[in-house]
CSV table of C-alpha atoms in Angstrom, one decimal:
chain,number,residue,atom,x,y,z
W,1,MET,CA,13.1,157.5,-121.9
W,2,LYS,CA,11.0,154.9,-120.0
W,3,GLN,CA,11.7,151.5,-121.5
W,4,TYR,CA,9.5,148.4,-121.1
W,5,SER,CA,10.5,144.8,-120.9
W,6,PRO,CA,7.8,142.1,-121.3
W,7,ALA,CA,10.1,139.6,-119.5
W,8,CYS,CA,10.2,141.8,-116.4
W,9,ASP,CA,6.4,141.8,-116.3
W,10,GLN,CA,6.3,138.0,-116.7
W,11,ASN,CA,8.9,137.2,-114.0
W,12,LYS,CA,8.2,139.9,-111.4
W,13,ASP,CA,5.6,137.9,-109.4
W,14,PRO,CA,7.4,134.6,-109.3
W,15,ILE,CA,10.6,136.4,-108.2
W,16,LEU,CA,8.8,138.4,-105.6
W,17,ALA,CA,7.3,135.2,-104.1
W,18,VAL,CA,10.8,133.9,-103.5
W,19,ILE,CA,12.6,137.1,-102.4
W,20,LYS,CA,9.9,138.5,-100.1
W,21,PRO,CA,10.5,136.0,-97.2
W,22,LEU,CA,14.3,136.2,-97.8
W,23,LEU,CA,14.3,140.0,-97.4
W,24,GLY,CA,11.9,140.1,-94.4
W,25,LYS,CA,14.7,141.4,-92.1
W,26,ALA,CA,16.7,143.4,-94.6
W,27,THR,CA,16.7,147.2,-94.5
W,28,SER,CA,18.6,147.8,-97.7
W,29,VAL,CA,19.0,146.2,-101.1
W,30,LEU,CA,21.4,147.1,-103.9
W,31,GLU,CA,20.1,146.0,-107.3
W,32,ILE,CA,22.8,145.5,-109.9
W,33,GLY,CA,21.8,145.9,-113.5
W,34,SER,CA,18.4,147.5,-112.9
W,35,GLY,CA,17.8,147.5,-116.7
W,36,THR,CA,14.5,149.2,-117.5
W,37,GLY,CA,13.7,150.0,-113.9
W,38,GLN,CA,10.5,147.9,-113.7
W,39,HIS,CA,11.8,145.4,-111.1
W,40,CYS,CA,13.0,148.2,-108.9
W,41,VAL,CA,9.7,150.0,-108.4
W,42,TYR,CA,7.7,146.8,-108.3
W,43,PHE,CA,9.8,145.2,-105.6
W,44,ALA,CA,10.2,148.4,-103.6
W,45,LYS,CA,6.4,148.9,-103.5
W,46,ALA,CA,5.9,145.3,-102.3
W,47,LEU,CA,8.7,145.6,-99.7
W,48,PRO,CA,8.1,149.0,-98.2
W,49,HIS,CA,10.2,148.2,-95.1
W,50,LEU,CA,13.5,148.4,-97.0
W,51,VAL,CA,15.3,150.8,-99.2
W,52,TRP,CA,15.7,149.5,-102.8
W,53,GLN,CA,18.8,151.0,-104.4
W,54,ALA,CA,18.7,150.7,-108.2
W,55,SER,CA,22.0,150.8,-110.1
W,56,ASP,CA,23.2,150.3,-113.7
W,57,GLN,CA,25.6,151.6,-116.3
W,58,ALA,CA,25.0,155.2,-117.2
W,59,MET,CA,23.4,154.4,-120.6
W,60,TYR,CA,20.5,152.5,-118.9
W,61,LEU,CA,19.8,155.0,-116.1
W,62,PRO,CA,17.4,157.3,-118.0
W,63,SER,CA,14.8,154.5,-118.1
W,64,VAL,CA,15.4,153.5,-114.5
W,65,THR,CA,15.1,157.1,-113.4
W,66,ALA,CA,11.8,157.5,-115.3
W,67,TRP,CA,10.2,154.5,-113.6
W,68,ILE,CA,11.4,155.7,-110.2
W,69,ASN,CA,10.2,159.3,-110.8
W,70,GLU,CA,6.8,158.0,-112.0
W,71,ALA,CA,6.3,155.6,-109.0
W,72,GLN,CA,7.0,158.3,-106.4
W,73,LEU,CA,7.9,155.8,-103.7
W,74,ASN,CA,9.8,156.9,-100.6
W,75,ASN,CA,12.1,153.9,-100.5
W,76,THR,CA,13.7,154.2,-104.0
W,77,PRO,CA,16.6,156.7,-103.9
W,78,THR,CA,18.2,158.1,-107.0
W,79,ALA,CA,19.6,155.3,-109.1
W,80,LEU,CA,23.4,154.9,-108.9
W,81,THR,CA,25.8,154.7,-111.9
W,82,LEU,CA,27.5,151.4,-111.4
W,83,ASN,CA,29.8,149.5,-113.7
W,84,VAL,CA,30.8,146.3,-111.9
W,85,CYS,CA,34.4,146.6,-113.2
W,86,HIS,CA,34.9,150.1,-111.7
W,87,VAL,CA,34.3,151.7,-108.3
W,88,TRP,CA,31.4,150.3,-106.2
W,89,PRO,CA,29.3,152.3,-103.7
W,90,LYS,CA,30.9,153.1,-100.4
W,91,SER,CA,27.8,152.0,-98.6
W,92,SER,CA,27.2,148.4,-97.6
W,93,TYR,CA,23.9,146.5,-98.0
W,94,ASP,CA,21.9,143.8,-96.3
W,95,ALA,CA,21.2,142.2,-99.7
W,96,ILE,CA,22.3,142.4,-103.3
W,97,PHE,CA,19.8,141.5,-106.0
W,98,SER,CA,20.5,141.0,-109.7
W,99,ALA,CA,18.3,139.6,-112.5
W,100,ASN,CA,19.5,138.4,-115.9
W,101,THR,CA,22.9,139.9,-115.8
W,102,THR,CA,25.7,137.2,-115.7
W,103,HIS,CA,24.8,135.9,-119.1
W,104,ILE,CA,25.0,139.4,-120.6
W,105,MET,CA,28.4,140.3,-119.0
W,106,SER,CA,31.7,139.1,-120.2
W,107,TRP,CA,33.4,136.6,-117.9
W,108,GLU,CA,35.9,139.3,-116.8
W,109,MET,CA,32.9,141.4,-115.7
W,110,VAL,CA,31.4,138.4,-113.9
W,111,LEU,CA,34.7,138.0,-111.9
W,112,ASP,CA,34.6,141.7,-110.9
W,113,PHE,CA,30.8,141.4,-110.1
W,114,PHE,CA,31.3,138.6,-107.6
W,115,LYS,CA,34.3,140.3,-106.0
W,116,GLY,CA,32.3,143.6,-105.6
W,117,VAL,CA,29.4,141.7,-104.1
W,118,GLY,CA,31.7,140.1,-101.5
W,119,GLU,CA,33.0,143.5,-100.5
W,120,THR,CA,29.7,145.4,-100.5
W,121,LEU,CA,27.5,143.0,-98.6
W,122,ASN,CA,27.0,143.2,-94.9
W,123,THR,CA,28.0,140.2,-92.8
W,124,ASN,CA,25.1,137.6,-93.0
W,125,GLY,CA,23.9,139.6,-96.1
W,126,LEU,CA,22.3,137.8,-99.0
W,127,PHE,CA,23.3,137.8,-102.7
W,128,ILE,CA,20.2,136.8,-104.8
W,129,LEU,CA,20.9,136.1,-108.4
W,130,TYR,CA,18.1,135.3,-111.0
W,131,GLY,CA,18.6,134.0,-114.5
W,132,PRO,CA,19.3,130.9,-116.6
W,133,PHE,CA,22.3,128.7,-115.5
W,134,ASN,CA,23.9,125.5,-116.8
W,135,TYR,CA,24.6,122.6,-114.5
W,136,ASN,CA,27.5,120.2,-115.0
W,137,GLY,CA,28.2,122.0,-118.3
W,138,GLN,CA,24.8,121.1,-119.6
W,139,TYR,CA,21.8,123.2,-120.7
W,140,THR,CA,18.7,122.6,-118.5
W,141,SER,CA,16.4,123.0,-121.5
W,142,GLU,CA,16.3,123.2,-125.3
W,143,SER,CA,15.1,126.8,-125.0
W,144,ASN,CA,18.2,127.8,-123.0
W,145,ALA,CA,20.4,126.2,-125.6
W,146,LYS,CA,18.7,128.3,-128.3
W,147,PHE,CA,19.0,131.4,-126.1
W,148,ASP,CA,22.7,130.8,-125.6
W,149,LEU,CA,23.2,130.6,-129.4
W,150,TRP,CA,21.3,133.9,-129.8
W,151,LEU,CA,23.4,135.5,-127.0
W,152,ALA,CA,26.6,134.5,-128.8
W,153,GLN,CA,25.4,136.1,-132.0
W,154,GLN,CA,24.7,139.4,-130.2
W,155,ASN,CA,28.0,139.3,-128.4
W,156,PRO,CA,30.6,136.5,-128.4
W,157,GLN,CA,31.5,137.4,-124.7
W,158,SER,CA,27.9,136.7,-123.5
W,159,SER,CA,26.8,133.2,-122.6
W,160,ILE,CA,24.8,131.3,-120.0
W,161,ARG,CA,27.2,130.6,-117.1
W,162,ASP,CA,27.8,127.4,-115.3
W,163,PHE,CA,26.4,127.2,-111.8
W,164,GLU,CA,29.6,125.5,-110.6
W,165,ALA,CA,31.9,128.3,-111.9
W,166,LEU,CA,29.7,131.0,-110.3
W,167,ASN,CA,29.5,129.1,-107.0
W,168,ARG,CA,33.4,128.9,-106.9
W,169,LEU,CA,33.5,132.7,-107.4
W,170,ALA,CA,31.0,133.2,-104.6
W,171,GLU,CA,33.0,131.0,-102.3
W,172,GLN,CA,36.2,133.0,-103.1
W,173,ALA,CA,34.2,136.2,-102.2
W,174,GLY,CA,33.2,134.7,-98.8
W,175,LEU,CA,29.7,133.6,-99.7
W,176,THR,CA,28.0,130.3,-99.1
W,177,LEU,CA,25.2,128.9,-101.2
W,178,ILE,CA,22.0,128.5,-99.1
W,179,ASP,CA,19.4,127.9,-101.7
W,180,ASP,CA,18.7,127.2,-105.4
W,181,TYR,CA,15.1,127.8,-106.5
W,182,GLU,CA,13.6,126.5,-109.7
W,183,MET,CA,11.8,129.3,-111.5
W,184,PRO,CA,9.4,129.4,-114.5
W,185,ALA,CA,10.8,129.6,-118.1
W,186,ASN,CA,13.9,127.5,-117.2
W,187,ASN,CA,15.4,130.1,-114.8
W,188,ARG,CA,16.7,129.8,-111.3
W,189,ILE,CA,17.2,132.0,-108.2
W,190,LEU,CA,20.5,131.3,-106.5
W,191,VAL,CA,21.0,132.6,-103.0
W,192,TRP,CA,24.3,133.0,-101.2
W,193,LYS,CA,25.0,134.3,-97.7
W,194,LYS,CA,28.0,136.2,-96.6
W,195,SER,CA,29.6,134.5,-93.6
């Protein structure tokens, strides 16, 4: 049941270096698209002052649950079944974190994703989004261009999203961009705050 992603292992420390100071005052984080579950347990262990709530679509939860059960941390509750297009948790959170999701989702899902984030974040809460993004309709690297081609072959609805389009959705959801971090492997971390 427990899945392993080499990419998660490679990016966990650079991501943690950025999110640790951002989440210093947070008490609760909702992770959207927990995938294998590796990030959840790694970040929860490094940030014991907050509750790290993993979530994903039902088919991915066995792996997330296996990682959570093995880690035996007291700040990782049972993972939630969450499809961004359906009902979101009734709880609200100080932060929402998501890694490598918007390029996998269809654009319709991305629309619902940002709407849900706006409704589920506490006031002054942070939305932290990691992944590859295009700027001014341009790829930031040759490897991202190749990756986008590969994504389209897997699923025509998947593609690297334009930063400007995502920022418009964030603004519509009541979020303001406060930071854009350059990350290894031609990725970024975008951080919005709910005003």
